[in-house]
XYZ file of C-alpha atoms in Angstrom:
731
model
C 2.434 119.712 223.411
C 5.265 117.304 223.738
C 3.293 114.656 225.686
C 0.745 114.766 222.960
C 3.143 114.385 220.166
C 4.565 111.323 221.892
C 1.497 109.857 222.384
C 0.447 110.044 218.560
C 3.676 108.233 217.620
C 2.523 105.132 219.482
C 1.913 102.090 217.139
C -1.731 101.321 216.348
C -1.381 97.937 218.152
C -0.287 99.641 221.459
C -3.674 101.518 221.801
C -5.479 98.782 223.187
C -3.017 98.284 225.761
C -3.198 102.001 226.695
C -6.983 101.551 227.117
C -6.517 98.352 229.112
C -4.175 100.368 231.521
C -6.635 103.018 231.458
C -9.274 100.686 232.777
C -7.439 98.519 235.208
C -5.406 101.522 237.199
C -7.461 102.865 240.213
C -6.989 106.448 239.155
C -6.807 105.578 235.391
C -10.315 106.950 234.650
C -8.689 110.504 234.702
C -5.227 110.016 233.561
C -3.548 106.993 231.869
C -0.248 105.399 232.834
C 2.592 105.975 230.073
C 3.299 103.315 227.878
C 6.120 100.973 228.809
C 8.250 101.515 225.816
C 8.095 105.186 225.804
C 11.034 107.082 226.080
C 11.619 108.691 229.694
C 11.195 112.420 229.810
C 12.330 114.896 232.403
C 8.997 114.954 233.826
C 9.100 111.253 234.577
C 12.243 111.798 236.818
C 12.037 110.810 240.580
C 10.582 113.550 242.768
C 12.060 114.451 246.192
C 10.636 113.216 249.245
C 8.848 116.142 250.123
C 6.948 116.419 246.739
C 3.709 114.732 246.213
C 4.565 111.484 244.173
C 1.465 111.039 242.129
C 1.693 114.552 240.450
C 4.608 113.827 237.942
C 3.400 110.516 237.085
C -0.045 111.945 236.161
C 1.598 114.544 234.082
C 3.166 112.092 231.895
C 0.435 112.088 228.898
C -3.454 113.324 228.818
C -6.157 111.237 229.517
C -8.031 109.397 226.876
C -11.680 108.466 226.741
C -12.356 104.779 226.626
C -15.251 105.070 224.604
C -13.294 107.288 222.152
C -10.002 104.928 222.387
C -12.119 101.918 221.203
C -13.474 103.670 218.255
C -12.026 102.645 214.954
C -11.600 106.304 213.889
C -7.918 107.529 214.607
C -9.428 111.008 215.252
C -11.657 109.916 218.230
C -8.853 107.957 219.637
C -6.678 111.338 220.256
C -9.267 113.412 221.834
C -9.130 114.044 225.491
C -11.891 112.765 227.866
C -12.744 116.355 228.506
C -14.026 116.694 224.826
C -17.543 115.426 224.489
C -20.453 116.015 222.226
C -23.361 116.008 225.004
C -23.486 116.293 228.588
C -24.961 112.752 228.927
C -21.583 111.564 227.352
C -19.731 112.936 229.873
C -22.053 111.710 232.624
C -22.010 108.177 231.102
C -18.238 108.334 230.818
C -18.192 108.842 234.627
C -20.583 106.280 235.562
C -19.070 103.558 233.279
C -15.581 104.549 234.415
C -16.644 104.207 237.963
C -18.145 100.778 237.419
C -15.420 99.194 235.856
C -13.342 100.358 238.464
C -15.364 98.820 241.356
C -15.785 95.447 239.530
C -11.937 95.063 238.363
C -10.146 96.667 241.290
C -9.741 95.281 244.837
C -8.859 98.727 246.211
C -10.308 99.316 249.686
C -10.975 102.712 248.952
C -13.529 101.870 245.945
C -14.989 99.133 248.303
C -15.613 101.634 250.959
C -16.870 104.303 248.480
C -20.168 102.112 247.561
C -22.295 103.843 245.023
C -20.430 107.011 244.976
C -18.876 108.187 242.041
C -15.896 110.311 241.427
C -15.515 112.929 238.684
C -13.502 112.069 235.533
C -12.117 115.668 235.297
C -11.177 116.549 238.704
C -8.512 114.736 241.082
C -9.637 113.428 244.279
C -8.026 116.194 246.188
C -10.241 118.674 244.748
C -13.679 116.659 244.430
C -14.261 113.482 246.189
C -16.512 110.769 245.224
C -20.233 111.515 245.702
C -23.821 110.550 244.765
C -24.970 110.374 241.247
C -27.293 113.671 241.468
C -24.530 115.664 243.099
C -21.870 114.279 240.367
C -24.213 115.510 237.635
C -24.875 118.848 239.100
C -21.116 119.181 239.415
C -20.458 118.363 235.918
C -23.106 120.395 234.623
C -22.067 123.664 236.559
C -18.333 123.226 236.979
C -17.446 121.867 233.729
C -20.121 121.881 230.893
C -21.341 125.441 231.449
C -17.901 126.872 230.852
C -17.057 124.781 228.016
C -16.017 125.754 224.517
C -18.147 124.574 221.434
C -16.357 123.702 218.047
C -18.056 121.658 215.402
C -20.310 119.950 217.691
C -17.878 119.285 220.245
C -17.544 120.858 223.830
C -14.357 121.243 225.194
C -14.837 121.327 229.049
C -12.687 122.724 231.557
C -10.257 120.247 233.027
C -8.612 120.025 236.376
C -6.488 117.061 236.075
C -2.554 117.549 236.409
C -1.912 116.994 232.964
C -0.941 120.602 232.505
C 2.731 121.175 233.637
C 2.825 123.726 236.252
C 6.186 125.030 237.958
C 6.251 123.954 241.792
C 6.212 126.542 244.292
C 9.048 126.143 247.116
C 8.202 127.186 250.575
C 10.814 126.844 252.908
C 11.775 123.080 252.585
C 8.427 121.997 251.208
C 7.581 121.763 247.553
C 3.828 122.222 246.631
C 2.152 121.690 243.149
C -0.482 123.807 241.920
C -3.270 122.155 239.708
C -4.793 124.572 237.629
C -7.623 124.519 235.333
C -7.223 124.487 231.613
C -8.936 123.400 228.270
C -7.423 121.044 225.756
C -7.666 122.163 222.201
C -9.409 119.734 219.909
C -7.284 120.736 216.965
C -3.876 121.031 218.281
C -3.963 119.454 221.715
C -2.814 122.578 223.374
C -3.811 123.311 226.963
C -4.980 126.846 227.620
C -6.107 128.249 231.028
C -8.650 131.034 230.280
C -11.813 130.778 228.301
C -11.290 133.931 226.345
C -7.877 132.743 225.230
C -9.122 129.447 224.192
C -12.173 131.264 222.229
C -9.349 133.279 220.350
C -7.117 130.357 219.919
C -9.882 128.397 218.179
C -10.805 131.425 216.123
C -7.297 131.587 214.821
C -7.338 128.056 213.841
C -10.611 128.662 211.878
C -9.127 131.828 210.334
C -6.011 129.886 209.025
C -8.187 127.133 207.706
C -6.980 124.385 210.291
C -9.397 121.893 211.069
C -9.336 118.435 212.944
C -8.676 116.558 209.784
C -5.788 118.756 208.549
C -3.914 118.689 212.016
C -4.469 114.751 212.364
C -2.912 114.196 208.704
C 0.006 116.500 209.471
C 0.659 115.776 213.066
C 2.784 112.690 212.623
C 5.543 114.583 211.086
C 6.621 118.221 211.577
C 5.749 120.410 208.319
C 8.417 121.086 205.987
C 9.626 124.434 205.383
C 8.267 126.390 202.227
C 10.483 127.677 199.645
C 9.726 130.881 198.146
C 11.346 132.896 195.224
C 11.849 136.647 195.046
C 14.009 138.397 192.401
C 15.769 135.117 191.414
C 16.524 134.481 195.136
C 15.510 131.533 197.019
C 14.282 131.853 200.582
C 13.181 129.110 203.020
C 10.700 129.946 205.410
C 8.781 128.037 208.026
C 5.150 127.423 208.475
C 3.069 130.608 209.635
C 6.048 132.728 208.241
C 3.755 135.855 207.978
C 2.465 135.806 211.564
C 5.087 137.371 213.824
C 3.754 135.769 216.896
C 4.126 132.326 215.680
C 7.558 132.056 213.903
C 10.935 133.166 214.979
C 11.720 134.115 211.381
C 9.146 136.679 210.099
C 8.740 137.009 206.272
C 6.302 139.623 205.056
C 5.656 139.083 201.154
C 4.024 142.720 201.029
C 7.655 144.146 201.775
C 8.811 143.256 198.476
C 8.686 146.984 197.186
C 10.635 147.999 200.076
C 13.294 145.376 199.349
C 13.581 146.555 195.824
C 13.771 150.197 196.764
C 16.647 149.218 199.248
C 18.522 147.019 196.687
C 18.479 149.887 194.218
C 19.914 152.356 196.855
C 22.798 150.033 197.449
C 23.278 149.387 193.792
C 23.399 153.212 193.158
C 26.085 153.289 196.102
C 28.127 150.474 194.641
C 28.967 152.764 191.604
C 30.689 155.353 193.888
C 33.051 153.041 195.589
C 33.851 149.321 195.952
C 33.632 147.100 198.030
C 31.038 148.277 200.411
C 30.770 146.979 203.874
C 27.009 146.366 204.213
C 24.863 145.270 207.101
C 21.357 143.968 207.360
C 20.925 144.542 211.178
C 17.588 142.512 211.453
C 18.128 139.483 208.947
C 15.183 137.052 209.874
C 15.125 134.742 206.938
C 18.025 136.877 205.247
C 16.240 137.529 201.943
C 17.641 141.196 201.824
C 21.383 140.334 202.334
C 20.929 137.449 200.020
C 19.717 139.634 197.241
C 22.738 141.677 197.839
C 25.155 139.276 197.609
C 23.606 137.325 194.833
C 23.314 140.316 192.400
C 25.941 142.483 193.341
C 28.857 140.033 193.761
C 32.182 141.268 194.608
C 31.005 144.715 195.049
C 29.515 144.152 198.501
C 30.711 142.495 201.668
C 27.413 141.640 203.206
C 26.847 140.740 207.035
C 23.614 139.543 208.091
C 22.736 139.688 212.015
C 20.046 138.452 214.191
C 19.621 137.952 217.630
C 17.395 134.586 217.440
C 19.235 131.560 217.216
C 16.407 129.797 215.059
C 16.830 132.809 212.606
C 20.576 132.475 212.411
C 20.422 128.753 211.358
C 17.516 129.614 208.840
C 19.748 132.167 207.381
C 22.809 129.860 206.927
C 20.498 127.308 205.226
C 19.172 130.007 202.807
C 22.899 130.865 202.122
C 23.526 127.188 201.158
C 20.404 127.348 199.176
C 21.543 130.055 196.973
C 25.201 128.605 196.382
C 26.705 131.321 198.955
C 29.592 130.826 201.380
C 28.783 131.302 205.060
C 31.405 133.067 207.144
C 31.193 132.694 210.837
C 33.853 134.611 212.907
C 35.832 135.382 209.795
C 36.140 131.736 209.062
C 34.414 129.644 206.082
C 31.960 127.382 207.675
C 33.062 123.839 206.324
C 30.163 122.034 204.488
C 30.191 118.246 204.829
C 26.957 117.267 203.877
C 26.507 119.251 200.683
C 28.418 118.737 197.439
C 28.139 121.059 194.494
C 27.077 119.511 191.043
C 29.556 120.060 188.205
C 29.486 123.488 186.600
C 28.156 125.423 189.915
C 30.298 127.691 191.850
C 29.968 129.653 194.809
C 28.657 133.281 194.136
C 30.020 135.258 197.022
C 30.570 135.206 200.910
C 27.973 136.223 203.662
C 28.977 136.757 207.167
C 26.232 135.667 209.502
C 26.309 136.982 213.266
C 24.487 136.335 216.293
C 24.285 139.296 218.599
C 22.415 142.680 219.432
C 22.346 144.982 216.676
C 23.390 147.786 218.932
C 26.700 146.002 219.939
C 27.368 144.891 216.358
C 27.260 148.412 215.198
C 29.162 149.830 218.003
C 32.010 146.965 217.022
C 32.431 147.637 213.525
C 32.091 149.995 210.715
C 29.989 149.841 207.753
C 29.412 151.932 204.546
C 25.650 150.717 204.406
C 23.329 149.844 207.164
C 19.767 148.940 206.995
C 17.314 148.690 210.010
C 14.237 147.065 209.990
C 13.104 146.172 213.325
C 9.668 145.307 214.406
C 8.061 148.470 215.256
C 10.055 151.653 215.989
C 14.096 151.982 215.222
C 14.674 154.912 217.484
C 16.533 152.545 219.776
C 19.279 151.615 217.120
C 19.706 155.207 215.632
C 22.605 156.392 217.926
C 24.701 153.182 217.059
C 24.169 153.109 213.594
C 25.477 156.919 213.043
C 28.274 156.135 215.669
C 30.350 154.046 213.230
C 28.834 154.654 209.930
C 31.437 155.675 207.430
C 31.556 158.977 205.723
C 29.176 159.267 202.697
C 27.596 156.106 203.766
C 24.081 155.511 203.646
C 21.648 154.770 206.463
C 18.395 153.331 205.599
C 15.500 152.690 208.015
C 12.156 150.997 207.632
C 9.623 151.976 210.403
C 6.470 149.927 210.754
C 5.018 151.514 213.695
C 2.373 153.201 211.713
C -0.098 153.551 214.197
C 1.946 156.107 216.014
C 3.486 157.776 212.985
C -0.056 158.074 211.416
C -1.395 159.755 214.624
C -3.610 156.868 215.550
C -1.467 156.538 218.792
C -0.340 160.092 219.600
C 0.811 159.462 222.887
C 3.262 156.562 221.391
C 4.713 159.014 219.029
C 5.258 161.750 221.773
C 7.021 159.068 223.649
C 9.223 157.425 220.925
C 9.908 160.604 218.752
C 9.088 163.382 221.028
C 6.761 164.912 218.521
C 3.353 166.244 218.759
C 1.015 165.293 216.028
C -2.620 165.286 214.888
C -4.368 163.665 212.013
C -4.372 165.787 209.039
C -4.678 165.291 205.195
C -1.025 165.188 204.656
C -0.492 162.672 207.647
C 1.750 160.366 205.672
C 4.361 162.975 204.735
C 4.169 164.202 208.298
C 5.165 160.501 209.072
C 8.070 160.737 206.934
C 9.479 163.899 208.263
C 8.954 162.830 211.760
C 11.366 159.600 211.165
C 13.709 162.076 209.279
C 13.947 164.412 212.132
C 14.597 161.672 214.762
C 17.573 160.386 212.236
C 18.883 163.997 212.009
C 18.885 164.431 215.931
C 20.559 161.078 216.362
C 23.374 162.064 213.575
C 23.904 165.583 215.049
C 24.534 163.848 218.577
C 27.541 161.972 216.825
C 28.717 165.142 214.884
C 27.390 164.192 211.679
C 24.929 165.796 209.280
C 22.542 163.886 206.887
C 21.291 164.602 203.357
C 17.932 162.893 202.472
C 17.861 160.878 199.397
C 14.381 159.863 199.558
C 11.389 159.009 201.991
C 8.506 156.662 201.025
C 5.374 156.461 203.180
C 3.033 153.575 201.990
C 0.216 151.793 203.780
C 2.053 149.569 206.028
C 5.895 150.855 206.420
C 7.892 154.268 206.434
C 11.104 153.982 204.548
C 13.723 156.633 204.986
C 17.206 156.804 203.204
C 19.968 159.207 204.188
C 23.518 159.998 203.395
C 25.815 160.652 206.164
C 28.051 163.586 206.138
C 30.737 163.842 208.727
C 31.857 166.953 210.595
C 30.316 169.619 212.995
C 29.614 171.860 210.089
C 27.104 169.429 208.619
C 25.635 168.652 211.782
C 24.811 172.114 212.633
C 23.225 172.616 208.944
C 21.175 169.648 209.751
C 19.891 170.640 212.991
C 18.727 173.926 211.719
C 16.429 172.110 209.450
C 14.512 170.671 212.261
C 11.559 173.087 212.774
C 7.888 173.358 214.319
C 4.862 173.459 211.950
C 1.817 175.674 212.434
C -1.280 173.944 211.376
C -4.730 175.552 211.024
C -7.373 173.185 211.906
C -10.226 174.948 210.277
C -8.798 175.107 206.708
C -5.777 172.816 207.237
C -3.331 175.425 206.091
C 0.163 175.069 207.286
C 3.457 176.633 207.382
C 6.961 176.218 208.951
C 7.845 178.567 211.700
C 10.288 181.214 210.899
C 13.839 181.011 212.173
C 14.661 183.470 215.087
C 15.009 183.553 218.763
C 12.718 186.388 219.450
C 9.129 185.592 220.862
C 6.534 186.590 218.183
C 3.545 188.487 219.505
C 1.038 186.653 217.148
C 2.042 183.711 215.518
C -1.037 183.367 213.491
C 0.272 185.977 211.485
C 2.439 183.548 209.843
C -0.455 181.451 208.293
C -1.512 182.723 204.961
C -5.018 182.002 206.196
C -7.297 184.557 208.025
C -9.103 181.829 210.031
C -8.003 183.320 213.367
C -9.244 186.726 212.690
C -12.870 185.270 211.478
C -13.212 182.865 214.135
C -13.234 182.975 217.930
C -10.474 181.237 220.087
C -7.610 179.414 218.937
C -7.545 178.018 215.557
C -4.010 176.565 214.911
C -2.058 174.003 216.563
C 1.823 173.548 216.692
C 3.178 170.402 215.402
C 6.627 168.940 215.580
C 9.733 168.955 215.498
C 9.668 168.086 212.042
C 12.109 167.894 209.223
C 11.642 171.077 207.178
C 13.967 170.703 204.212
C 13.651 168.525 201.128
C 12.703 164.833 201.212
C 14.050 163.735 197.732
C 17.398 163.962 195.904
C 16.862 164.017 192.213
C 20.163 162.996 191.137
C 20.110 159.999 193.419
C 16.684 159.033 192.241
C 17.704 158.907 188.662
C 20.724 156.829 189.418
C 18.321 154.449 191.176
C 16.078 154.411 187.987
C 18.950 153.337 185.757
C 19.867 150.356 188.421
C 16.135 149.211 188.327
C 16.456 149.141 184.449
C 19.559 147.477 184.642
C 18.699 144.621 187.060
C 15.043 144.278 185.840
C 12.915 145.505 188.661
C 9.911 146.710 187.072
C 7.728 146.682 190.176
C 9.297 149.833 191.539
C 9.821 151.751 188.381
C 6.569 153.578 188.421
C 7.308 154.466 191.844
C 10.708 155.949 191.377
C 9.553 157.627 188.494
C 6.643 159.421 190.429
C 9.456 160.300 193.362
C 11.342 161.927 190.375
C 8.524 164.273 189.438
C 7.640 164.786 193.004
C 11.305 165.993 193.768
C 11.278 168.340 190.755
C 7.768 169.433 191.391
C 7.127 169.141 187.466
C 4.189 167.606 185.683
C 4.921 164.176 184.046
C 4.317 165.820 180.816
C 7.392 168.223 181.141
C 9.770 165.619 182.215
C 11.300 162.491 180.445
C 13.547 160.121 182.184
C 16.757 159.240 180.339
C 20.152 158.159 181.151
C 22.686 160.820 182.168
C 25.319 161.680 179.380
C 28.102 161.233 181.658
C 27.592 158.218 183.967
C 30.781 158.869 185.790
C 29.609 162.268 187.106
C 26.216 162.566 188.704
C 24.780 165.901 190.159
C 22.724 165.524 193.408
C 21.475 168.830 194.924
C 24.118 171.064 193.396
C 27.040 168.588 194.313
C 28.677 166.562 191.955
C 29.229 162.906 192.891
C 31.957 160.991 190.797
C 31.257 157.303 190.579
C 34.045 154.668 189.790
C 34.545 151.552 187.985
C 37.142 148.806 188.394
C 40.003 150.726 187.127
C 39.304 153.894 189.184
C 38.509 152.262 192.644
C 41.969 152.983 194.054
C 41.992 156.560 193.234
C 38.683 156.996 195.196
C 38.379 158.443 198.569
C 39.997 157.096 201.704
C 37.220 155.606 203.617
C 36.743 156.568 207.216
C 39.328 159.557 206.990
C 37.683 163.164 207.610
C 39.851 164.645 204.754
C 40.275 162.168 201.955
C 40.131 164.131 198.640
C 38.487 166.849 196.907
C 35.146 165.164 196.679
C 35.018 164.870 200.382
C 35.752 168.584 200.870
C 32.977 169.495 198.014
C 30.705 167.297 200.043
C 31.415 168.843 203.631
C 31.349 172.177 202.272
C 28.579 171.872 199.526
C 26.957 174.637 197.944
C 23.769 176.063 199.532
C 20.853 175.183 197.008
C 18.317 177.477 196.460
C 15.172 177.583 198.354
C 12.935 177.674 195.225
C 14.903 174.711 193.780
C 13.393 172.351 196.637
C 10.092 170.904 196.421
C 7.429 172.569 198.430
C 6.488 170.768 201.598
C 3.314 168.969 201.986
C 0.295 168.685 199.683
C -3.461 169.146 199.104
C -6.047 166.658 198.480
C -8.369 167.492 195.578
C -11.213 165.718 197.077
C -10.769 167.270 200.524
C -11.063 170.710 199.113
C -13.636 170.209 196.383
C -16.690 172.635 196.480
C -20.101 171.172 197.177
C -22.348 171.172 194.355
C -19.695 171.624 191.616
C -17.953 168.752 189.608
C -14.302 169.220 189.769
C -11.975 168.643 186.863
C -9.873 165.647 186.167
C -6.730 165.539 188.172
C -4.390 165.524 185.167
C -6.157 168.613 183.777
C -6.246 170.313 187.061
C -2.187 170.121 187.331
C -2.220 171.807 183.801
C -4.355 174.629 185.166
C -2.231 175.163 188.405
C 0.949 175.208 185.933
C -0.667 177.759 183.806
C -1.183 179.988 186.567
C 2.356 180.040 187.284
C 2.612 177.726 190.110
C 5.104 174.585 190.622
C 2.735 171.471 190.743
C 3.217 167.791 190.757
C 1.691 164.604 191.946
C 2.754 162.901 194.966
C 3.341 159.073 196.073
C 1.884 160.026 199.686
C -1.610 160.303 198.197
C -3.119 159.173 194.880
C -5.367 162.375 194.844
C -2.786 164.683 196.470
C -1.369 167.933 194.602
C 2.047 169.054 195.719
C 2.071 172.788 194.785
C 3.639 175.997 196.232
C 0.344 177.712 195.635
C -1.483 179.022 198.727
C -4.791 177.099 199.770
C -6.759 180.298 198.739
C -5.400 180.214 195.408
C -5.639 176.521 194.981
C -9.444 176.619 195.925
C -9.831 179.714 193.418
C -8.475 177.779 190.386
C -10.336 174.530 191.496
C -13.823 176.445 191.531
C -12.815 178.355 188.380
C -12.671 174.954 186.322
C -15.459 173.283 188.013
C -18.880 172.840 186.584
C -22.359 173.131 188.524
C -23.741 169.683 189.141
C -27.410 170.882 188.397
C -26.608 171.485 184.641
C -26.155 167.801 184.381
C -23.033 167.686 182.512
C -19.798 166.004 183.127
C -17.922 168.252 180.740
C -14.785 169.817 182.204
C -13.822 173.616 181.593
C -14.076 177.008 183.111
C -17.310 178.458 184.031
C -17.857 181.285 181.507
C -19.775 183.682 183.572
C -17.350 183.773 186.516
C -15.140 186.586 186.723
C -11.922 186.518 188.773
C -13.133 188.664 191.718
C -16.367 186.874 191.846
C -14.475 183.601 192.149
C -12.465 184.610 194.942
C -15.384 185.909 196.868
C -17.303 182.727 196.330
C -14.295 180.867 197.788
C -14.038 183.070 200.633
C -17.761 182.728 201.326
C -17.767 178.944 201.123
C -14.968 178.831 203.508
C -16.789 181.249 205.877
C -20.065 179.376 205.777
C -18.428 175.966 206.070
C -16.533 177.317 209.299
C -19.602 178.890 210.803
C -21.747 175.708 210.261
C -19.326 172.928 211.668
C -17.497 172.970 214.822
C -13.739 172.761 215.311
C -12.308 169.644 213.596
C -10.233 167.151 215.588
C -8.131 165.176 213.454
């Protein structure tokens, strides 16, 4: 790539000289000599006496076709000689090059060769000069048949030493290996395998990169693009959304995730100020920039990344947003940037370059956000080791293939959890991540309180509050349990506490599938988090912060989480600001929020016993089990009865609520219903308020001639017939 870039920077008047050198040199039909005024490269350094002399010189620059170099089109002059339209062009190139060499050169080897021609794509050590019919057969079988086609051109395989290969040192001798490779017609990259070349060209096509686009932008490096999100400017490189192509990955689809984390930090900032915040995997630094820009002096932001290019980009983005950069507790001097009149620095951001585990072991933080590429289990122990009391740890997991039961062996390896694909697989994934956080916190003698857990299509976000002390750790460890899941009707229940071995675990399930079906009908999943996934008081504070900062995108999601945490329909709940903003209740625990005047009177950070609030949180009241939302949910389409038109989801929620059950919608599934009703009662009410399909009416309402006993019998008969007609489901 570097050699190709140097060749493109040659002036147009020097192209004829390159072509002349190509014709005059004995071996120039294969590789041209470098330009006289070109800058020396490390490849052009003299080689040892034991190394072959021609190899480094031939690897200086890729060979050009004489016919293409003389063409007026600039695109034609930049293609390698292995790229031709037809086999006849390749043969003609070989014959014309050999004739020019035999007529213009006085080399004795060429005079002795006679009418023999050499292959233009192979060195003499690999293929010696031969007769014309043998050369045609060689070009066709070895080069043309394995070529890669693109827009009428064929990229033939090349055996010339234009691809840098590391030498093999054997004793005191150094041998260089000349490997076969392809030259890309678009980006001039050299690729060894044909399958890799096909995928390489396919990626160019998918991104819309063509020959003309490359030539137009090849003279200069494409500038970085500046994006704007939540009044924060961020500079991203080309291919910023492709993790394999850039050092600083920026995903625009994670905007919802970043806004949720911002509202979490804003709600925490109302409790105590200032906060030591850490974005452990900064990439472009967009998340930490939003914290520092919108929360100001309430937070002290640290953005970390191990990649040096990412650290440089983070510093540039800080200057772009008029934020000071602190490196090693010293302000970085700016000599090339002068602020205009009326502009002031908004805050300080410390940028570090080290491993995230090392940084979290060295320093203590009030707020830690982990967003690695994939699973985060490798960083949980370090995060809980030094996080302060009542601090918050937020984890974004993007390994959805394992969490959503598509790669079950990976979930068992990373999380130590046995799972299968179920209708509630998204909530199952959230409980797996929470259980991993709970185990990591318990190993550090700390407990957790789950503030909220969100599982969408491309990520799982879990936010927990840390409670210090072995008592909190023991209470947290008790909430990690196994789940019994029926594979026939998909009924589920957490195992009961106790050390005694139960004779028949199937008795715990509300369904009777084991008694009516032969063999084993249930499977044990877990270990999972069995307690609540939402904190109503904290979610309400997040909603207030989203309204205060104008984050309209996440307000519907936060409202849905509030309804889901209370397990109540939306018609029975109205979102309003609390009467006393300095006193919030979260799961029976009163959290005192502070302002600038009461900051000094708040708890002492990092101490086990600081104030009355810490004691109340460490010894918090045990909430009633009925106050927590019921675990998991049912999909109304999954359990619909064949031949019946089910009611609308909103009306069905009212029917369940009128029957005396707690019910709400869930963000995990658009057609999901979270309720404490057993599956048999759920299907009974669904059948009762459905209309037969054969009547042709789409009206909703109860079936008039269906008494309660007959409805239950029909539901049980439908379940039995469905089980007998189908084999065991494997999710």
